[in-house]
XYZ file of C-alpha atoms in Angstrom:
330
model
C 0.000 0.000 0.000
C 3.177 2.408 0.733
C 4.553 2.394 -2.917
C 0.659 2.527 -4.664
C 0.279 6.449 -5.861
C -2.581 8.410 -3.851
C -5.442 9.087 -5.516
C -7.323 11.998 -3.049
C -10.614 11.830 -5.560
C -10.506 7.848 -5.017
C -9.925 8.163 -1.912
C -13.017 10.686 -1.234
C -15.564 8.261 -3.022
C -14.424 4.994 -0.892
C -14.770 6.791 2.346
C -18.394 8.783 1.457
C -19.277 5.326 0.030
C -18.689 3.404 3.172
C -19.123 6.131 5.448
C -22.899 6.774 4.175
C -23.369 3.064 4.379
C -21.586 2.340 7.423
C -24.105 5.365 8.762
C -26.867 4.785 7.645
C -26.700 0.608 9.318
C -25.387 1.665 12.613
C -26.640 5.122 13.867
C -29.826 4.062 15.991
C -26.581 2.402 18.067
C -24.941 5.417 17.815
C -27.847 7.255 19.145
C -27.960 5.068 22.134
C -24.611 5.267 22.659
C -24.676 8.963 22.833
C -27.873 8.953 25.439
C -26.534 6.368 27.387
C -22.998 8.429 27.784
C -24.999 11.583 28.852
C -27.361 10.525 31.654
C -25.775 10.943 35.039
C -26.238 8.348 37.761
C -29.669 9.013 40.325
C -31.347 10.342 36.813
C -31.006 7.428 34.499
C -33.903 7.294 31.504
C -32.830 4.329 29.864
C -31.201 0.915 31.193
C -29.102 -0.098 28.305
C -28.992 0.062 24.362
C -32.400 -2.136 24.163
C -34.360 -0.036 26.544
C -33.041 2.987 24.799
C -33.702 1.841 21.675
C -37.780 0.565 22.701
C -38.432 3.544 24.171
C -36.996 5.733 21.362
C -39.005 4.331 19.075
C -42.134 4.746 21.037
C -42.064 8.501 21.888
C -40.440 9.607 19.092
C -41.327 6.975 16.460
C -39.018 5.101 14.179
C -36.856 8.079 12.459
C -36.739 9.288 16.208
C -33.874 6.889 15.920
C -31.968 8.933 13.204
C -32.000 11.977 15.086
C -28.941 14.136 13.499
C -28.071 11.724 10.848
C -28.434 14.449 8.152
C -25.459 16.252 9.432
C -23.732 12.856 9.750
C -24.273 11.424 6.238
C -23.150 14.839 4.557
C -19.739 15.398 6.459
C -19.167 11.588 6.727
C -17.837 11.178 2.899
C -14.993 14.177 3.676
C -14.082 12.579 7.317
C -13.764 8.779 6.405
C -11.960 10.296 3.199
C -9.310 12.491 5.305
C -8.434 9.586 7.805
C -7.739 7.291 5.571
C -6.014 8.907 2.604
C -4.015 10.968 5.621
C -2.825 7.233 6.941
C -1.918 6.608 3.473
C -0.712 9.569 2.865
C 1.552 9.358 6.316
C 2.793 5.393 5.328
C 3.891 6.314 1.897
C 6.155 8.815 3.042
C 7.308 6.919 6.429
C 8.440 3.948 4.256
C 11.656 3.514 3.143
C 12.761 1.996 -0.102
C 9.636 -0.250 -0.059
C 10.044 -2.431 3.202
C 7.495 -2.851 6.096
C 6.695 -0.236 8.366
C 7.644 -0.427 12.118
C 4.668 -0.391 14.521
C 6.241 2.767 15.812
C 6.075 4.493 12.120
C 2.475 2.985 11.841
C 1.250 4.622 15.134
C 2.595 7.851 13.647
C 0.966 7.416 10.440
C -2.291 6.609 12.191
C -1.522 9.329 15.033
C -1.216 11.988 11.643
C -4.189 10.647 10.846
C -6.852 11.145 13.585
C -4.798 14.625 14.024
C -6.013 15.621 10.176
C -9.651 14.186 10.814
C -10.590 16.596 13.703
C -11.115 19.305 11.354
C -14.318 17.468 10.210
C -15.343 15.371 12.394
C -15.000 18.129 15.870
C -18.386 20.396 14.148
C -20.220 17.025 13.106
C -19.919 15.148 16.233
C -20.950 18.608 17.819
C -24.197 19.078 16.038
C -24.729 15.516 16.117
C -24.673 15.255 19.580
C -27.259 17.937 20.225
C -29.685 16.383 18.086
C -29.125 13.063 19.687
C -29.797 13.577 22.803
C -32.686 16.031 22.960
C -35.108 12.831 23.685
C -33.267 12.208 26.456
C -33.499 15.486 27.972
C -37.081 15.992 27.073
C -37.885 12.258 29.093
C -35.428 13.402 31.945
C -37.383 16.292 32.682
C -40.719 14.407 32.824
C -40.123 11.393 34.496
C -37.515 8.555 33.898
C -39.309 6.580 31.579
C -41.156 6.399 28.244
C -42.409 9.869 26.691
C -45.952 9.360 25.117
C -45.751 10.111 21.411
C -48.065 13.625 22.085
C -45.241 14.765 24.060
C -42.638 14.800 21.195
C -43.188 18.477 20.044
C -42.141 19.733 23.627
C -38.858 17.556 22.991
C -38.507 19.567 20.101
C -38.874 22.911 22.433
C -36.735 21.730 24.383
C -33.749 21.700 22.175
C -34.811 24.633 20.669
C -34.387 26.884 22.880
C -31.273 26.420 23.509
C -30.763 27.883 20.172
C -32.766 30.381 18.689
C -34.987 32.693 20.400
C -38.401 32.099 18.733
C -38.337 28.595 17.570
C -41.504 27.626 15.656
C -43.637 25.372 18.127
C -43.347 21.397 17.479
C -40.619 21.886 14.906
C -37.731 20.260 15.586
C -34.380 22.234 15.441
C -32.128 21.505 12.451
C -28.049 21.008 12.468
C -28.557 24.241 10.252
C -30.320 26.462 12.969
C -27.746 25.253 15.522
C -24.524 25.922 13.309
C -25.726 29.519 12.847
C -26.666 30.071 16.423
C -23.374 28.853 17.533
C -21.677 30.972 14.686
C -23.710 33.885 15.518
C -22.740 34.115 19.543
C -19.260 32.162 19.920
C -17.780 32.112 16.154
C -16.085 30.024 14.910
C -15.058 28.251 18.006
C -18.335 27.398 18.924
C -18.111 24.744 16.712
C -15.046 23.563 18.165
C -15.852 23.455 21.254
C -14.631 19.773 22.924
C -11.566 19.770 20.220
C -9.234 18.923 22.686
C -11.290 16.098 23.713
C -11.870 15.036 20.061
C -7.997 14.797 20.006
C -7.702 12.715 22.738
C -10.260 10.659 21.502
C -9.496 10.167 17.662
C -5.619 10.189 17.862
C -5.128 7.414 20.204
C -8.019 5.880 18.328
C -6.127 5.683 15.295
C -2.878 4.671 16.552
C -4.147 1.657 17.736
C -6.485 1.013 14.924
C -4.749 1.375 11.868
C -1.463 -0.627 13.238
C -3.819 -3.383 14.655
C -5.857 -3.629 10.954
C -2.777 -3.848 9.241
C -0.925 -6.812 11.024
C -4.777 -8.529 11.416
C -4.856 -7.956 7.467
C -1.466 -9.702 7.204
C -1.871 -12.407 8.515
C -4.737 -13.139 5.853
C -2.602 -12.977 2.958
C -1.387 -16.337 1.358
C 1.717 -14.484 0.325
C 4.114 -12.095 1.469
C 3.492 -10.494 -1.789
C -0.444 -11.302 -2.124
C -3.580 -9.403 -0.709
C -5.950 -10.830 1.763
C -9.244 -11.866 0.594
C -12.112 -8.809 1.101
C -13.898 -10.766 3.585
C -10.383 -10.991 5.473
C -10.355 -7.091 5.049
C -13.742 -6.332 6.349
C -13.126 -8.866 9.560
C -9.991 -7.248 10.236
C -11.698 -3.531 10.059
C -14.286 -4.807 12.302
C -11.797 -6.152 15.112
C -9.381 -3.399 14.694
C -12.534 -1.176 14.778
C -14.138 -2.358 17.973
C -11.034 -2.882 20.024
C -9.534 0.655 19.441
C -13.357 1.696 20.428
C -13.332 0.212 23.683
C -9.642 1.076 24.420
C -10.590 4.968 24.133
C -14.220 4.628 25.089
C -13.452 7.408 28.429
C -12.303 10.013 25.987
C -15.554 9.394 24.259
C -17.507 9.878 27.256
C -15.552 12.787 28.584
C -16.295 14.483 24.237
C -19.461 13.475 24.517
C -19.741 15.205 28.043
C -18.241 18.817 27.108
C -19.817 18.957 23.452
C -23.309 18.676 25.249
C -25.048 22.091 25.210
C -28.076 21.551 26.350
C -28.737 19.471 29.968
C -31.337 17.984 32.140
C -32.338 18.614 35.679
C -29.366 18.068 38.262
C -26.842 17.905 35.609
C -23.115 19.588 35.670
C -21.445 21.279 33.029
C -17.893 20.964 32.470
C -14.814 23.782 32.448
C -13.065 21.522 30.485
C -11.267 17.818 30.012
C -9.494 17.984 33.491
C -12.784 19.232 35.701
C -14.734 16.885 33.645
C -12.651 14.136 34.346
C -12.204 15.180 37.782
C -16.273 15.734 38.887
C -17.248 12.017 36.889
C -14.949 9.974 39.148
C -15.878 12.131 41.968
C -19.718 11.254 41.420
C -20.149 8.723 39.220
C -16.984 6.514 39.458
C -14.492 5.007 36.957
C -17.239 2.819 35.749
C -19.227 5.796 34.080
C -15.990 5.832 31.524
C -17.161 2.941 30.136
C -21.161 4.248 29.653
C -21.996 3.201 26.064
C -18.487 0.952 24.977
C -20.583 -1.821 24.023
C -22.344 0.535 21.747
C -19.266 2.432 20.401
C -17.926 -0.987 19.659
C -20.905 -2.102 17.494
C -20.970 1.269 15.619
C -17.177 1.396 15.004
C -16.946 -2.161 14.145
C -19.128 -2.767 10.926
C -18.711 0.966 10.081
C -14.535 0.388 9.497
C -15.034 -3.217 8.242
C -17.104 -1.771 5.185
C -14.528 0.834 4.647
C -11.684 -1.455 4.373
C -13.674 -3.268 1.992
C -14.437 -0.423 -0.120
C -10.507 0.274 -0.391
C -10.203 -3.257 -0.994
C -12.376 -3.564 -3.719
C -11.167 -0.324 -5.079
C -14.252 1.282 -6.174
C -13.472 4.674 -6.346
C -10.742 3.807 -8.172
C -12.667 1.729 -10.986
C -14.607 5.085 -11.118
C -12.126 7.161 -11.550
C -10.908 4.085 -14.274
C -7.923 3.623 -12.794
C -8.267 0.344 -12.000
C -10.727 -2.516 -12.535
C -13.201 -3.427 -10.292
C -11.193 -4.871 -7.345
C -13.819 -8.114 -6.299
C -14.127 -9.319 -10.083
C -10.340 -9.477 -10.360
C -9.373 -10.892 -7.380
């Protein structure tokens, strides 16, 4: 993969391909994940992915589940794209007259890589988030349980106001209306708010992921020279995927944390990574790291294993005709 030339435009089609698939399978997980993070201990709505899930679908009906995936599925294609033509990018000029990389040169191509993907993914994980848990905020404040589908539009009021100052009743609040608001009153960094913790997060993320995926790929090929089969590719993305989700799960939580906006009765807001870090082990314990891994993992998982296998079977590329179609050739 070091000594193949980079083709950015390839590169940009594989990732929106399997980002906007990966998406569009997985973010009702993603959803719970992101509710399950955010609800403190004493006020808990929902008691795992399941109940989150049920009761999502029955106050808020069955797109209730794709809150915020708009914003997800349109700055997906330029994220997946940047993190892994940037790893690329990083091992092609880290290797040296075409042998192997070190796992110390791979952890730097993958740490270059999560560093490059902030840029995109800091603004959509912040809109996203907002969207997300609104539900949850909405049932907090009512009692801890399921919302009755006529209470949806105060949900929707809810979140709003946060935002704009005359939101039109039982509309809900777009990733549009929130970008501007947040444009509007903070700038720029608004949008960025939580970037630190996004670093935290996605660097160590891809250090261990794309050095874990690429010895996991290895071991599938028949020769040193060969390429492992697709379904080789996609199993490795998945465990690569899932284990570098877990291993950085607390950064998630403490992101998910300071990128919230909008909160429920009783709940804290952050000064930043250290006092957020600080007041969750002080009241909720080391355990509320690990709020919504299981979730994170089955997102992550499937979402990187159809990636892999879009670079695999080189669609973009046979697009852009600059190579045939990867699956029928293998």
């Amino acid at each position: 993969m070091s000594q193949q030339p980079i083709s950015l435009p390839a590169k940009l089609i594989n990732g929106g391909i399997a980002g906007i698939v990966g998406v569009t399978c997985v973010f009702p997980i993603d959803l719970a994940k992101t509710r399950l993070q955010n609800q403190r201990q004493g006020h808990q709505v929902y008691k795992n992915m399941m109940d989150c899930l049920f009761k999502t679908v029955r106050s808020e009906g069955y797109f209730g589940m794709y809150r915020g995936a708009a914003v997800n599925l349109t700055l997906v294609t330029p994220e997946k794209a940047i993190k892994l033509a940037a790893n690329d990018f990083f091992r092609h000029h880290l290797a040296k007259d075409g042998k192997g990389l070190t796992v110390f040169k791979e952890m730097l191509a993958g740490c270059g890589a999560g560093m490059c993907q902030v840029i995109i993914t800091t603004p959509m994980e912040m809109l996203k988030i907002q969207l997300q848990d609104a539900g949850r905020i909405a049932a907090q404040q009512r009692k801890p349980g399921i919302m009755s589908p006529t209470k949806l539009a105060a949900t929707n009021t809810v979140l709003s106001r946060s935002y704009t100052s005359s939101p039109a009743p039982g509309r809900a609040v777009s990733a549009t209306q929130i970008a501007r608001e947040l444009l509007h009153t903070q700038g720029i960094q608004g949008l960025y708010k939580g970037l630190g913790a996004t670093l935290m997060r996605d660097v160590p993320f891809s250090m261990v992921y794309f050095p874990l995926f690429a010895h996991l790929n290895h071991m599938g090929q028949s020769s040193p020279d060969g390429t492992s089969p697709f379904y080789w590719s996609f199993v490795s993305g998945c465990l690569a995927g899932s284990t570098a989700a877990v291993a950085v799960n607390p950064c998630d939580v403490v992101k998910t944390r300071l990128q919230s906006l909008s909160r429920g009765a009783n709940e804290e807001s952050y000064k930043g990574v250290v006092d957020c870090v600080s007041k969750i082990m002080q009241r909720e314990g080391p355990s509320a790291f690990l709020k919504g891994a299981g979730c994170r993992a089955l997102v992550i998982a499937p979402l990187f294993g159809i990636a892999q296998v879009m670079y695999f079977v080189g669609v973009g590329e046979f697009i852009m005709g600059q190579t045939p179609f990867g699956l029928l050739s293998a």
